[in-house]
Every structure is written in C-alpha cells, then in structure tokens.
C-alpha positions in Angstrom: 176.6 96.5 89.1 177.3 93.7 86.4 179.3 93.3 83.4 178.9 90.2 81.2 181.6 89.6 78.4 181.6 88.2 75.1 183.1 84.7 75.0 181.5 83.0 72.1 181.0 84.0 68.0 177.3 83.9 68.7 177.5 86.8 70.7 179.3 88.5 68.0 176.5 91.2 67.3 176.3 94.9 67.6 173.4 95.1 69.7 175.0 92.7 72.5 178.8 94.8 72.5 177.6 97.0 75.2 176.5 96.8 78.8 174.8 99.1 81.6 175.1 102.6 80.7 176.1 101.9 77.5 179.6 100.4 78.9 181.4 98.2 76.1 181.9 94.4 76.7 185.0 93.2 77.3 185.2 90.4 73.7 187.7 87.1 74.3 190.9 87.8 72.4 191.1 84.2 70.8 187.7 85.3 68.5 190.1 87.7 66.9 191.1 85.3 63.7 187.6 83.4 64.2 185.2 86.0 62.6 183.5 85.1 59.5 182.0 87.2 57.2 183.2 90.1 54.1 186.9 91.6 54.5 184.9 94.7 55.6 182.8 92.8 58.5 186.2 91.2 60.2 187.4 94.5 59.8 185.1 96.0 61.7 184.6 93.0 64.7 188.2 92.6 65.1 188.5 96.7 66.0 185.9 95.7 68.5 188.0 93.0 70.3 191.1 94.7 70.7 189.6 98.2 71.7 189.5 97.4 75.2 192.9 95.4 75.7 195.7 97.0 77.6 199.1 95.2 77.3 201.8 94.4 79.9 203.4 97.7 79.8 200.3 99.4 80.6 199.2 100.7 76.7 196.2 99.9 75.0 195.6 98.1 71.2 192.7 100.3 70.1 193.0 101.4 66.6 190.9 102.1 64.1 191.1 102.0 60.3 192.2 105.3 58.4 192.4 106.6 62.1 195.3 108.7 60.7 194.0 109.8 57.7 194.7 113.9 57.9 197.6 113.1 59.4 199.1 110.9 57.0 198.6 113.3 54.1 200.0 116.4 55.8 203.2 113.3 56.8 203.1 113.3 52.7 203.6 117.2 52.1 206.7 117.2 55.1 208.6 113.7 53.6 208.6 115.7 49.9 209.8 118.6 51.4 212.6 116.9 53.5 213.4 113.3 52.8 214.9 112.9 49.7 214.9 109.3 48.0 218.2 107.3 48.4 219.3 104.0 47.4 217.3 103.2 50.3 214.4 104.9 52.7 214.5 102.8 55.7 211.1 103.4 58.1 210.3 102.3 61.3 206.5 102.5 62.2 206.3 101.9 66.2 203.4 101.0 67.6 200.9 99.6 64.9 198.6 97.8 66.9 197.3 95.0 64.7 198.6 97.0 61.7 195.4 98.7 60.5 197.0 102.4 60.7 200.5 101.1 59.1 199.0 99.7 55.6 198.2 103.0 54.1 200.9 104.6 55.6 203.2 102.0 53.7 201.0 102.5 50.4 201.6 106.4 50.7 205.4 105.8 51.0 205.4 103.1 48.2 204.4 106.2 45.8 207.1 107.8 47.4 209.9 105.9 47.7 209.0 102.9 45.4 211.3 99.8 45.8 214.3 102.0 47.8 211.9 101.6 50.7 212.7 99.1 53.7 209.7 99.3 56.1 208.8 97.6 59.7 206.0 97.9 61.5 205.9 96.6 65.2 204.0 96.5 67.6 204.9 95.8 71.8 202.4 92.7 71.7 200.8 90.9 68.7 202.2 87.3 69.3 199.6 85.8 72.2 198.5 81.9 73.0 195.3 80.8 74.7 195.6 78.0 77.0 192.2 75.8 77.2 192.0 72.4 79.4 190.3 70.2 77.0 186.6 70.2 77.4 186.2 73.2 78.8 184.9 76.2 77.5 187.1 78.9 80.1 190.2 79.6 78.8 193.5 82.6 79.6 195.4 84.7 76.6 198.9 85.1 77.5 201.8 87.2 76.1 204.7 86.1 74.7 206.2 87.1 78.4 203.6 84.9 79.9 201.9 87.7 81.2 198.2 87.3 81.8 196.3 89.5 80.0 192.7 88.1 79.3 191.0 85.3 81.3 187.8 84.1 79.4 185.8 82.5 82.8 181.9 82.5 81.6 179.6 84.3 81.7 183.1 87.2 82.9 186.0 88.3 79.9 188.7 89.8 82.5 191.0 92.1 81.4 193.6 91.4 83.9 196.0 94.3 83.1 193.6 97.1 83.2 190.6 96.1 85.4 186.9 97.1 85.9 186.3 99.7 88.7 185.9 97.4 91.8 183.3 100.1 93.5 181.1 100.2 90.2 181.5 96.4 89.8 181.9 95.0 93.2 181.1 91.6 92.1 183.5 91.8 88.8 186.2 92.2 91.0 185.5 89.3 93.5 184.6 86.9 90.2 187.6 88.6 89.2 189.7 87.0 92.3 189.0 83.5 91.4 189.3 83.9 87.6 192.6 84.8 88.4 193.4 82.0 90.8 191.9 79.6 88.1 194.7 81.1 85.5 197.2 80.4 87.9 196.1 76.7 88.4 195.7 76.4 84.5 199.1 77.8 83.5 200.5 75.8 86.6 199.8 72.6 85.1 200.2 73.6 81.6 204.1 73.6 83.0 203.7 71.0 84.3 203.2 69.2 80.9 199.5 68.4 82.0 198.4 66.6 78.4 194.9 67.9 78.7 195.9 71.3 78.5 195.9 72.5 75.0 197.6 75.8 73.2 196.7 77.8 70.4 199.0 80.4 68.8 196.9 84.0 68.3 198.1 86.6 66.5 196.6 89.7 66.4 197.4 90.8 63.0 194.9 92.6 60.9 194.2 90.7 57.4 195.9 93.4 55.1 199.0 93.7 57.3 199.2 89.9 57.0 199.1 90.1 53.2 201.7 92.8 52.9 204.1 90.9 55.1 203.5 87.8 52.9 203.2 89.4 49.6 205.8 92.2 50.0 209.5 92.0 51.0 209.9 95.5 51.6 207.7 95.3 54.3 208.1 93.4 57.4 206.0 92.9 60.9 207.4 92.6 64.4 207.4 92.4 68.2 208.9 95.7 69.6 209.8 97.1 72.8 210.2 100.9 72.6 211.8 100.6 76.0 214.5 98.0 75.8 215.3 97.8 71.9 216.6 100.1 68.7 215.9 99.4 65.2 219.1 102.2 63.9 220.1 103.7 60.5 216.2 105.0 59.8 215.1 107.4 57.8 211.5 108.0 59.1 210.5 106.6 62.7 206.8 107.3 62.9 205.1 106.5 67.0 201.5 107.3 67.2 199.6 107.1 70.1 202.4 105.5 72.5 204.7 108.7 72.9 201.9 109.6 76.0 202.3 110.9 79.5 199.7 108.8 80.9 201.9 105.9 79.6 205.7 107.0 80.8 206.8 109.0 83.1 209.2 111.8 82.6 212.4 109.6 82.9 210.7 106.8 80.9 210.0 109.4 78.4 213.7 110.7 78.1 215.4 107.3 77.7 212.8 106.9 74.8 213.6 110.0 73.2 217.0 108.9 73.4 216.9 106.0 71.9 215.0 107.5 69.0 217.1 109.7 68.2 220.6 107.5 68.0 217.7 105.5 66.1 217.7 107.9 63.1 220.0 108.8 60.4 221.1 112.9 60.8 218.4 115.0 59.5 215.9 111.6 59.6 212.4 112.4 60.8 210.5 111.8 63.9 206.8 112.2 63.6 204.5 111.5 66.7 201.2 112.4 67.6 197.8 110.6 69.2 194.1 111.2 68.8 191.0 109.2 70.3 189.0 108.1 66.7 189.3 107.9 63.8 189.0 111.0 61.9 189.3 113.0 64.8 192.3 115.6 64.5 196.2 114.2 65.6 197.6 116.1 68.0 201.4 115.9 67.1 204.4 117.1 65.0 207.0 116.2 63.0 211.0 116.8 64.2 214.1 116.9 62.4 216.6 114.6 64.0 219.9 117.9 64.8 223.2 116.9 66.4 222.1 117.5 69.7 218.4 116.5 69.8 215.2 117.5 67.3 214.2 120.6 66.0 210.4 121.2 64.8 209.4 120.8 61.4 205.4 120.9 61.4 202.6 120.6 63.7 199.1 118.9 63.6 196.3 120.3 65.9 197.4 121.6 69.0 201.1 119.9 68.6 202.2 116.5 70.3 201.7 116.1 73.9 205.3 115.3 74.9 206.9 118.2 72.4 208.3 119.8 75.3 210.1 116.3 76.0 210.9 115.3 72.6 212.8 119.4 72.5 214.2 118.9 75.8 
C-alpha cells in the first residue's frame, strides 16, 4: 500500500486529507502559519497539520479547540471551592500544544482571579525551522534540539518520530530510507555554512495564543520540559493529555510527580486528565498538593489514568 502527503497549500482541502481506508495524510508542518482564509478556517486547517505530529520525546500535538470544555467548567466549581485569590494566583498550564486548549482556560481564570493572576502555558516543542536548499521544493522541520521530526520529500510527508507501519506501507518505509539519508545530507551542509541552504523559523502557535502573549502580560508562552525542568511557587499546575502511560514509564512517571509536587505551593492544585476529541468526556481528577504527596479532590469520567501514580 501507498500514502501520499500533503506538501503544498493547493492540496489544502478536505476531500484530499485522507488516504486508503480513510487513513489521514500526513500535512508539511511549515504550512502551519501559511493558511489563508477566516480566523475560523486557519483554525480548523492548522488542527489538521499538527494532529498527526509526534515530538522527540515520543508525545503527540493533537488538540482540538474547546477539547476541554466539560472539564474546564467542573476545574471552575473545584478552584471556587479551594483556591482562594491572593495577591497573586500563579498557574502553570503544561502541555498546550499550540495553545488552543489554554486560551479559554486563561479567560475562565481571568474571571477568577482578575489581574492577581500570573499564567504560562508551555508546551515540550512549539519553536521548529525548516531547512530548504534554494530551488527545491523538499524540505526537513527540525526541533529546537535539531531533532528530525518531518522530512517533506514529494510526492511523501515523513513523520520521522512516529513512522507509518512498514508491513502496510512497504514502499513508505524504503522511500522513507532515503528521505532520511537526504535530511542528513541537507542538515550536513547546512553546518557546513552551505549558502544555498535557507532557514525559516516556524512556530506552531495558534493565532489567539499569539495574541494573548502579545496583548496580555499576565500571560506568557514557552518551551517546557516536564522531564528536566520546574516552574515552582504555583498555585494551579494543570497537564492534560501528557500525564499517560503509553508516554512514561513507571519511573518516568514518579520523577514527574515529583517534580510537580515541589512545583506547587502547599494545598496548590494538580489537575490532570486526557480524552481523544473534543467533547468527548476527560478522564482525570483534580489533587490537593498534602505534605507528603496529593490527596483527591474531584474526579472526571472514570478518574485519571495515572491516579494510582499521582497517590503513590
């Protein structure tokens, strides 16, 4: 079998997204910030292009707009009950994506909290570049590590973390081989200070997130690594989607608990929780940060996947 990808705006249209069996296109990242069209339209395309692309550490961008929507107004009933407004109510959103999920989130907690609150959103990856030899239409999206992550070689769109099944799509994965070997060759000489390559910044940030990080100074947007980093004295710390087995295992998962906790501010709140679509029910709960670890405040659907880690 055969998968094509979209690499060019004029392939930008519903009816060309999928492939056989109904099997979404892979779309070339660097179209993210090149779609014309209402607020509403970009909206839409740009949910399409990162839906299928998985980042270094093995998570995926998907998001969708008001994905959280339930969730966020049973977060609204727990934070009246249990965080009371101080000088300041500092919130750390982890996880964001391209910031879709975080904007109402913020709005909700602007009613809230008014100008006492101090928000971030991050996200693992939103800072890319695209390397293109002049010319040429092929071109590779790195990370700000210089990982590889997409490698645009026509008619293909690789994802190069997360690739296709090599038995369904035998001939992906040889194409696949010497897409590869040509992003080697391309980022080789870019090193090299080859004038012919060129680089484009690409940030995949959505267009309200943008706005609220240049229109609001409460509210700021950046590259985090739940692994390796802390953001301390929070209030709130909300992680949606990225507290998953399938992404850490269980001593992973511990350090990460850790680190959230000495994160918060005694008796700040932890709410997690993950779900496929939007409006589809969150899985999750909400925890109370206790001397010794969290206690449960409130759960959503069937609770969060990794409660029995996050109560350990």
């Amino acid at each position: 079998m055969l998968k094509f990808g979209i690499y060019d705006l004029s392939q930008c249209d519903s009816a060309k997204l999928y492939g056989p069996f109904s099997s979404r296109k892979y779309i070339a990242l660097d179209l993210y910030d090149r779609f014309g069209g209402t607020p509403e339209e970009i909206d839409q395309f740009q949910e399409q292009v990162i839906g299928r692309v998985a980042t270094a550490n093995g998570s995926f961008k998907k998001t969708h707009k008001n994905r959280f929507e339930q969730f966020d107004a049973l977060t609204r009933t727990v934070l009246e009950r249990n965080v009371t407004p101080g000088e300041t109510v500092k919130v750390h959103d982890i996880a964001v994506s391209d910031g879709r999920t975080t904007v109402p989130f913020f709005r909700m907690l602007d009613d809230l909290y008014g100008d006492a609150l101090d928000y971030t959103a991050s996200d693992y990856a939103s800072s890319f570049r695209v390397l293109q030899r002049k010319g040429e239409t092929n071109r590779i999206v790195l990370d700000g590590e210089e990982n590889l992550i997409q490698v645009v070689y026509k008619p293909f769109v690789f994802n190069m973390i997360c690739p296709e099944n090599k038995v369904v799509y035998p001939f992906n994965h040889l194409m696949r081989g010497r897409a590869k070997a040509y992003a080697e060759n391309l980022i080789a000489a870019w090193h090299d200070g080859d004038p012919d390559i060129e680089k484009r910044d690409l940030k995949l940030v959505c267009q309200a997130c943008q706005s609220l990080t240049q229109n609001d100074s409460r509210f700021s947007f950046r590259q985090f690594d739940i692994l390796h980093e802390r953001i301390d004295g929070c209030d709130i710390i909300r992680a949606m989607n990225i507290l998953n087995p399938s992404y850490f295992d269980d001593e992973t998962m511990a350090l990460i608990v850790a680190n959230l906790h000495t994160s918060l501010n005694d008796g700040g709140i932890l709410m997690t929780g993950s779900n496929l679509e939007g409006g589809t029910t969150v899985h999750g709960g909400f925890y109370r940060k206790t001397g010794e670890g969290f206690e449960l405040l409130e759960t959503s659907g069937n609770g969060s996947p990794v409660h029995t880690k996050i109560t350990a």
